[in-house]
mmCIF file of C-alpha atoms and ligand atoms in Angstrom:
data_model
loop_
_atom_site.group_PDB
_atom_site.id
_atom_site.type_symbol
_atom_site.label_atom_id
_atom_site.label_comp_id
_atom_site.label_asym_id
_atom_site.label_seq_id
_atom_site.Cartn_x
_atom_site.Cartn_y
_atom_site.Cartn_z
ATOM 1 C CA MET A 1001 21.597 28.815 28.068
ATOM 2 C CA ASP A 1002 18.934 31.101 29.066
ATOM 3 C CA ARG A 1003 16.025 28.984 29.390
ATOM 4 C CA PRO A 1004 15.552 25.252 30.501
ATOM 5 C CA VAL A 1005 15.002 22.606 27.953
ATOM 6 C CA ILE A 1006 12.304 20.304 28.994
ATOM 7 C CA GLY A 1007 12.706 16.708 27.053
ATOM 8 C CA ILE A 1008 8.932 15.587 26.399
ATOM 9 C CA VAL A 1009 9.529 11.809 26.485
ATOM 10 C CA GLY A 1010 7.547 10.411 23.387
ATOM 11 C CA ASN A 1011 5.528 7.570 22.460
ATOM 12 C CA LEU A 1012 4.566 5.259 19.338
ATOM 13 C CA LEU A 1013 1.189 5.532 17.580
ATOM 14 C CA ILE A 1014 0.350 2.718 15.218
ATOM 15 C CA ALA A 1015 -1.648 3.930 12.122
ATOM 16 C CA GLU A 1016 -4.615 1.810 11.849
ATOM 17 C CA GLY A 1017 -5.854 3.246 8.502
ATOM 18 C CA GLY A 1018 -4.812 5.977 5.654
ATOM 19 C CA MET A 1019 -2.000 5.573 3.804
ATOM 20 C CA PHE A 1020 0.364 3.284 5.606
ATOM 21 C CA PRO A 1021 -1.809 0.955 8.151
ATOM 22 C CA GLY A 1022 0.683 -0.346 10.590
ATOM 23 C CA MET A 1023 3.053 2.420 10.239
ATOM 24 C CA GLU A 1024 4.544 3.640 13.419
ATOM 25 C CA ARG A 1025 5.093 7.324 14.188
ATOM 26 C CA SER A 1026 6.818 8.881 17.141
ATOM 27 C CA TYR A 1027 4.615 11.329 18.595
ATOM 28 C CA VAL A 1028 3.205 13.539 21.704
ATOM 29 C CA ASN A 1029 -0.023 15.363 21.952
ATOM 30 C CA HIS A 1030 0.607 19.111 21.174
ATOM 31 C CA ASP A 1031 -1.097 20.222 24.513
ATOM 32 C CA TYR A 1032 2.415 18.995 26.158
ATOM 33 C CA VAL A 1033 4.410 21.456 23.721
ATOM 34 C CA ARG A 1034 1.983 24.273 24.287
ATOM 35 C CA ALA A 1035 1.930 23.918 28.186
ATOM 36 C CA VAL A 1036 5.777 23.594 28.288
ATOM 37 C CA ALA A 1037 6.223 26.913 26.166
ATOM 38 C CA LEU A 1038 3.872 28.618 28.089
ATOM 39 C CA SER A 1039 5.782 27.710 31.192
ATOM 40 C CA GLY A 1040 8.826 29.676 29.759
ATOM 41 C CA ALA A 1041 10.826 26.594 29.152
ATOM 42 C CA VAL A 1042 11.994 25.017 25.648
ATOM 43 C CA PRO A 1043 10.214 21.931 24.727
ATOM 44 C CA MET A 1044 12.088 19.454 22.929
ATOM 45 C CA LEU A 1045 10.684 15.930 21.784
ATOM 46 C CA LEU A 1046 12.318 12.803 22.737
ATOM 47 C CA PRO A 1047 11.159 9.982 20.217
ATOM 48 C CA PRO A 1048 11.256 6.568 21.828
ATOM 49 C CA LEU A 1049 14.358 4.290 20.842
ATOM 50 C CA SER A 1050 14.893 0.722 20.913
ATOM 51 C CA GLY A 1051 15.364 -0.002 24.389
ATOM 52 C CA ALA A 1052 18.010 1.783 26.634
ATOM 53 C CA ASP A 1053 20.444 2.543 23.497
ATOM 54 C CA GLY A 1054 20.813 6.280 23.124
ATOM 55 C CA VAL A 1055 18.883 7.333 26.353
ATOM 56 C CA LYS A 1056 22.256 8.887 28.070
ATOM 57 C CA GLU A 1057 22.806 10.925 24.907
ATOM 58 C CA GLN A 1058 19.221 12.303 24.849
ATOM 59 C CA LEU A 1059 19.026 12.990 28.597
ATOM 60 C CA GLU A 1060 22.205 14.862 28.468
ATOM 61 C CA ARG A 1061 20.776 17.489 26.261
ATOM 62 C CA VAL A 1062 17.653 18.284 28.304
ATOM 63 C CA ASP A 1063 17.414 20.125 31.624
ATOM 64 C CA GLY A 1064 14.241 18.234 32.721
ATOM 65 C CA LEU A 1065 11.842 15.683 31.630
ATOM 66 C CA LEU A 1066 7.978 15.615 30.944
ATOM 67 C CA LEU A 1067 6.535 11.867 30.763
ATOM 68 C CA SER A 1068 3.753 12.174 28.521
ATOM 69 C CA GLY A 1069 0.549 10.035 28.836
ATOM 70 C CA GLY A 1070 -0.387 7.107 26.510
ATOM 71 C CA HIS A 1071 -1.564 3.634 26.592
ATOM 72 C CA ASP A 1072 -1.708 1.190 29.450
ATOM 73 C CA VAL A 1073 1.421 -0.190 31.150
ATOM 74 C CA ASP A 1074 2.358 -3.816 30.779
ATOM 75 C CA PRO A 1075 1.297 -5.679 34.139
ATOM 76 C CA LEU A 1076 4.289 -8.144 33.885
ATOM 77 C CA LEU A 1077 6.357 -5.471 34.842
ATOM 78 C CA TYR A 1078 4.878 -5.482 38.274
ATOM 79 C CA GLY A 1079 4.527 -9.133 38.598
ATOM 80 C CA GLU A 1080 0.740 -9.354 37.527
ATOM 81 C CA GLU A 1081 -0.632 -11.444 34.542
ATOM 82 C CA PRO A 1082 -3.040 -9.231 32.242
ATOM 83 C CA ALA A 1083 -6.860 -8.709 33.635
ATOM 84 C CA PRO A 1084 -9.495 -9.127 30.880
ATOM 85 C CA GLU A 1085 -9.939 -5.090 31.361
ATOM 86 C CA LEU A 1086 -6.193 -4.504 30.279
ATOM 87 C CA GLY A 1087 -5.997 -1.932 27.032
ATOM 88 C CA PHE A 1088 -3.312 -1.821 24.543
ATOM 89 C CA ILE A 1089 0.011 -2.150 25.623
ATOM 90 C CA LEU A 1090 3.766 -1.722 23.906
ATOM 91 C CA PRO A 1091 6.422 -3.316 25.981
ATOM 92 C CA GLU A 1092 9.221 -1.741 23.733
ATOM 93 C CA VAL A 1093 8.064 1.743 24.517
ATOM 94 C CA ASP A 1094 7.637 0.596 28.237
ATOM 95 C CA GLU A 1095 11.203 -0.687 28.030
ATOM 96 C CA TYR A 1096 12.688 2.659 26.499
ATOM 97 C CA GLN A 1097 10.795 4.997 28.970
ATOM 98 C CA LEU A 1098 11.368 3.042 32.168
ATOM 99 C CA ALA A 1099 15.340 3.346 30.844
ATOM 100 C CA VAL A 1100 14.421 7.191 30.650
ATOM 101 C CA ILE A 1101 12.955 7.470 33.936
ATOM 102 C CA ARG A 1102 15.965 5.510 35.881
ATOM 103 C CA LEU A 1103 18.527 7.413 34.173
ATOM 104 C CA GLY A 1104 16.799 10.533 34.749
ATOM 105 C CA VAL A 1105 16.589 10.132 38.412
ATOM 106 C CA ARG A 1106 20.018 8.910 38.655
ATOM 107 C CA LEU A 1107 21.357 12.068 36.654
ATOM 108 C CA GLY A 1108 18.976 14.225 38.916
ATOM 109 C CA LYS A 1109 16.892 15.460 36.242
ATOM 110 C CA PRO A 1110 13.744 17.136 37.293
ATOM 111 C CA MET A 1111 10.598 15.246 36.046
ATOM 112 C CA LEU A 1112 6.886 15.444 35.813
ATOM 113 C CA GLY A 1113 5.170 12.607 35.044
ATOM 114 C CA ILE A 1114 1.488 12.785 33.550
ATOM 115 C CA CYS A 1115 -1.061 9.758 33.597
ATOM 116 C CA ARG A 1116 0.802 6.917 32.138
ATOM 117 C CA GLY A 1117 4.092 8.736 32.991
ATOM 118 C CA ALA A 1118 3.023 8.975 36.651
ATOM 119 C CA GLN A 1119 2.202 5.132 36.513
ATOM 120 C CA LEU A 1120 5.282 4.419 34.967
ATOM 121 C CA LEU A 1121 7.436 6.184 37.266
ATOM 122 C CA ASN A 1122 5.692 4.286 40.087
ATOM 123 C CA VAL A 1123 6.424 0.872 38.419
ATOM 124 C CA ALA A 1124 9.929 1.975 37.561
ATOM 125 C CA PHE A 1125 10.635 1.857 41.486
ATOM 126 C CA GLY A 1126 8.953 -1.093 42.260
ATOM 127 C CA GLY A 1127 5.439 0.093 42.593
ATOM 128 C CA THR A 1128 2.311 -1.974 41.206
ATOM 129 C CA LEU A 1129 -0.954 -0.462 39.668
ATOM 130 C CA TYR A 1130 -4.687 -1.188 39.356
ATOM 131 C CA GLN A 1131 -5.050 -2.480 35.753
ATOM 132 C CA ASP A 1132 -8.834 -1.247 35.640
ATOM 133 C CA ILE A 1133 -10.179 1.040 38.232
ATOM 134 C CA PRO A 1134 -13.777 0.099 37.997
ATOM 135 C CA GLN A 1135 -13.048 -3.580 38.345
ATOM 136 C CA GLU A 1136 -10.749 -3.137 41.230
ATOM 137 C CA THR A 1137 -11.398 0.079 43.372
ATOM 138 C CA GLY A 1138 -12.873 3.519 43.153
ATOM 139 C CA ARG A 1139 -16.306 4.877 42.896
ATOM 140 C CA VAL A 1140 -15.484 8.343 41.000
ATOM 141 C CA LYS A 1141 -15.954 8.829 37.369
ATOM 142 C CA HIS A 1142 -12.236 8.875 36.166
ATOM 143 C CA TRP A 1143 -13.216 8.782 32.658
ATOM 144 C CA GLN A 1144 -15.138 12.044 32.011
ATOM 145 C CA LYS A 1145 -17.210 12.534 29.033
ATOM 146 C CA SER A 1146 -16.816 16.112 29.068
ATOM 147 C CA PRO A 1147 -14.126 18.245 27.166
ATOM 148 C CA ARG A 1148 -10.598 17.728 28.186
ATOM 149 C CA HIS A 1149 -9.765 21.298 29.707
ATOM 150 C CA VAL A 1150 -12.899 20.789 32.026
ATOM 151 C CA GLY A 1151 -12.286 19.844 35.684
ATOM 152 C CA GLY A 1152 -14.423 16.805 36.330
ATOM 153 C CA HIS A 1153 -13.574 15.549 39.730
ATOM 154 C CA THR A 1154 -11.694 17.128 43.040
ATOM 155 C CA VAL A 1155 -8.315 15.925 44.129
ATOM 156 C CA GLN A 1156 -7.136 16.510 47.670
ATOM 157 C CA VAL A 1157 -3.526 17.434 48.171
ATOM 158 C CA ALA A 1158 -1.694 16.155 50.910
ATOM 159 C CA SER A 1159 -0.385 19.122 53.065
ATOM 160 C CA GLY A 1160 3.815 19.635 53.087
ATOM 161 C CA SER A 1161 3.914 17.978 49.761
ATOM 162 C CA LEU A 1162 5.384 19.729 46.708
ATOM 163 C CA LEU A 1163 1.823 19.439 44.949
ATOM 164 C CA ALA A 1164 0.594 21.532 48.022
ATOM 165 C CA HIS A 1165 3.479 23.910 47.507
ATOM 166 C CA ILE A 1166 2.836 24.444 44.028
ATOM 167 C CA PHE A 1167 -1.245 24.943 44.185
ATOM 168 C CA GLY A 1168 -0.960 26.720 47.651
ATOM 169 C CA LYS A 1169 -4.191 25.002 48.675
ATOM 170 C CA GLU A 1170 -5.660 21.705 49.760
ATOM 171 C CA ALA A 1171 -7.935 20.837 47.050
ATOM 172 C CA VAL A 1172 -7.924 21.233 42.942
ATOM 173 C CA LEU A 1173 -10.372 20.304 40.452
ATOM 174 C CA THR A 1174 -8.900 18.287 37.809
ATOM 175 C CA ASN A 1175 -9.906 16.475 34.557
ATOM 176 C CA SER A 1176 -9.646 12.783 34.506
ATOM 177 C CA PHE A 1177 -9.105 10.378 31.874
ATOM 178 C CA HIS A 1178 -7.859 7.180 33.100
ATOM 179 C CA HIS A 1179 -8.923 3.691 33.848
ATOM 180 C CA GLN A 1180 -5.426 2.710 35.704
ATOM 181 C CA ALA A 1181 -4.060 4.025 38.742
ATOM 182 C CA VAL A 1182 -0.901 3.771 41.273
ATOM 183 C CA LYS A 1183 -2.239 0.755 43.606
ATOM 184 C CA ASP A 1184 1.064 0.219 45.949
ATOM 185 C CA ILE A 1185 3.385 3.071 46.040
ATOM 186 C CA ALA A 1186 6.992 2.507 45.118
ATOM 187 C CA PRO A 1187 9.512 2.663 48.068
ATOM 188 C CA GLY A 1188 11.083 6.241 48.148
ATOM 189 C CA PHE A 1189 7.782 7.679 47.309
ATOM 190 C CA ALA A 1190 4.915 9.316 48.902
ATOM 191 C CA ILE A 1191 1.292 9.763 48.145
ATOM 192 C CA SER A 1192 0.585 13.727 47.447
ATOM 193 C CA ALA A 1193 -2.883 13.524 46.164
ATOM 194 C CA ARG A 1194 -6.056 11.507 46.129
ATOM 195 C CA ALA A 1195 -9.728 11.404 44.556
ATOM 196 C CA ALA A 1196 -12.583 11.235 47.103
ATOM 197 C CA ASP A 1197 -12.765 7.454 46.323
ATOM 198 C CA GLY A 1198 -9.309 7.113 47.548
ATOM 199 C CA VAL A 1199 -7.582 6.835 44.127
ATOM 200 C CA ILE A 1200 -4.058 8.140 44.023
ATOM 201 C CA GLU A 1201 -3.950 11.127 41.766
ATOM 202 C CA GLY A 1202 -0.632 12.433 42.888
ATOM 203 C CA ILE A 1203 3.034 10.969 43.910
ATOM 204 C CA GLU A 1204 6.226 12.344 44.405
ATOM 205 C CA ARG A 1205 9.820 10.939 45.308
ATOM 206 C CA THR A 1206 10.604 11.931 48.876
ATOM 207 C CA GLY A 1207 13.992 14.058 49.328
ATOM 208 C CA ASP A 1208 15.113 16.995 47.526
ATOM 209 C CA ALA A 1209 14.545 16.027 43.923
ATOM 210 C CA PHE A 1210 11.783 17.367 41.887
ATOM 211 C CA VAL A 1211 10.344 14.255 40.678
ATOM 212 C CA VAL A 1212 6.482 14.394 40.829
ATOM 213 C CA GLY A 1213 3.524 12.146 38.761
ATOM 214 C CA VAL A 1214 -0.018 13.208 38.589
ATOM 215 C CA GLN A 1215 -2.727 11.197 37.531
ATOM 216 C CA TRP A 1216 -4.889 13.861 35.644
ATOM 217 C CA HIS A 1217 -3.794 15.989 32.450
ATOM 218 C CA PRO A 1218 -2.464 19.277 33.597
ATOM 219 C CA GLU A 1219 -1.207 20.054 29.907
ATOM 220 C CA MET A 1220 -4.988 19.903 28.640
ATOM 221 C CA MET A 1221 -5.999 22.529 31.447
ATOM 222 C CA ALA A 1222 -2.782 24.786 31.573
ATOM 223 C CA GLU A 1223 -4.040 27.695 29.334
ATOM 224 C CA GLU A 1224 -7.085 28.085 30.998
ATOM 225 C CA HIS A 1225 -6.252 27.003 34.569
ATOM 226 C CA ALA A 1226 -3.430 28.835 36.555
ATOM 227 C CA ASP A 1227 -3.010 26.040 38.792
ATOM 228 C CA MET A 1228 -2.261 23.528 36.095
ATOM 229 C CA LEU A 1229 0.282 25.996 34.362
ATOM 230 C CA ALA A 1230 1.888 26.504 37.977
ATOM 231 C CA LEU A 1231 2.636 22.524 37.742
ATOM 232 C CA PHE A 1232 4.843 23.360 34.210
ATOM 233 C CA ARG A 1233 6.350 26.288 35.766
ATOM 234 C CA ALA A 1234 7.552 24.420 38.765
ATOM 235 C CA LEU A 1235 9.254 22.047 36.627
ATOM 236 C CA ALA A 1236 10.861 24.692 34.375
ATOM 237 C CA VAL A 1237 12.079 26.453 37.793
ATOM 238 C CA ALA A 1238 13.675 22.942 38.964
ATOM 239 C CA ALA A 1239 15.044 22.439 35.596
ATOM 240 C CA ALA A 1240 16.725 25.928 35.560
ATOM 241 C CA GLY A 1241 18.905 24.720 38.346
ATOM 242 C CA ASP A 1242 21.245 27.313 39.988
ATOM 243 C CA GLU A 1243 19.928 30.573 41.136
ATOM 244 C CA SER A 1244 21.007 32.700 38.187
ATOM 245 C CA ARG A 1245 18.986 30.334 35.623
ATOM 246 C CA ARG A 1246 16.117 29.949 38.107
ATOM 247 C CA ALA A 1247 15.775 33.866 37.870
ATOM 248 C CA LYS A 1248 15.654 33.731 34.425
ATOM 249 C CA ALA A 1249 13.238 30.906 34.175
ATOM 250 C CA TRP A 1250 10.777 33.140 36.382
ATOM 251 C CA ASP A 1251 11.668 36.039 34.321
ATOM 252 C CA ALA A 1252 10.442 34.281 31.110
ATOM 253 C CA CYS A 1253 7.174 33.198 32.911
ATOM 254 C CA LYS A 1254 6.146 36.512 34.352
ATOM 255 C CA ASP A 1255 4.472 37.498 30.894
ATOM 256 C CA ASN A 1256 2.696 34.382 30.370
ATOM 257 C CA LYS A 1257 -0.871 33.874 31.606
ATOM 258 C CA GLY A 1258 -1.720 32.697 34.968
ATOM 259 C CA GLY A 1259 -0.182 33.254 38.652
ATOM 260 C CA GLU A 1260 -3.089 33.500 40.638
ATOM 261 C CA ASN A 1261 -4.829 30.483 41.859
ATOM 262 C CA ASP A 1262 -8.040 29.225 40.663
ATOM 263 C CA ALA A 1263 -10.824 28.844 43.151
ATOM 264 C CA VAL A 1264 -12.385 25.355 43.598
HETATM 265 MN MN1 MN B 665 -8.989 10.667 38.291
#
């Protein structure tokens, strides 16, 4: 195997209209596929299953995991009743993705959680969320009206964190499309990035594992911003494992766009 395979954890989309209203589709946004391919790794879609059955077999076939974004996380999972501002939830998908996260960490799979993926990572290990940022905290616009590749707000990165190592600087511009965020960080995790209003924008598991969550959508920026592609390259390299495979992963990355840091 020359290049690492990154399992992109999928979601369910329930058709509201069209030929089959109510039909469920397994899906990921294609931005994730493009970003993983750009990083030099091979993307593989993992459709949501019914609960945890089959998760082990899925995970045995991938070298790393990308937890995609999506709908809100069921607040009952972190001990809160739903606030009026809570959006759409789908407990069956939560259950499957939590099983992926918990088993993935146990198997030592490098993992990048994006938006909902970062939130679920926190909840999986005992953390909590803000159900709705505008009601509970934060005065930075976290749901931008500008196009998805545009960096809308600044994120400060904690020195010494994996994110600081990946970006090579203390601040990056990120897009922002979220109304929920990490509130209490899970035991065994550290806060690695914050917006100017204090909202947590990055978390990572302490220790040697590559388990990183970011609240923004780097997959929507990876084609234009080398910083954001670097996140996917870091996942690819971590997933490549031993030194020989790691070298091959970097070779595969070399010809792709990016490499230098964007100015903020
Ligand atoms: Mn934000």
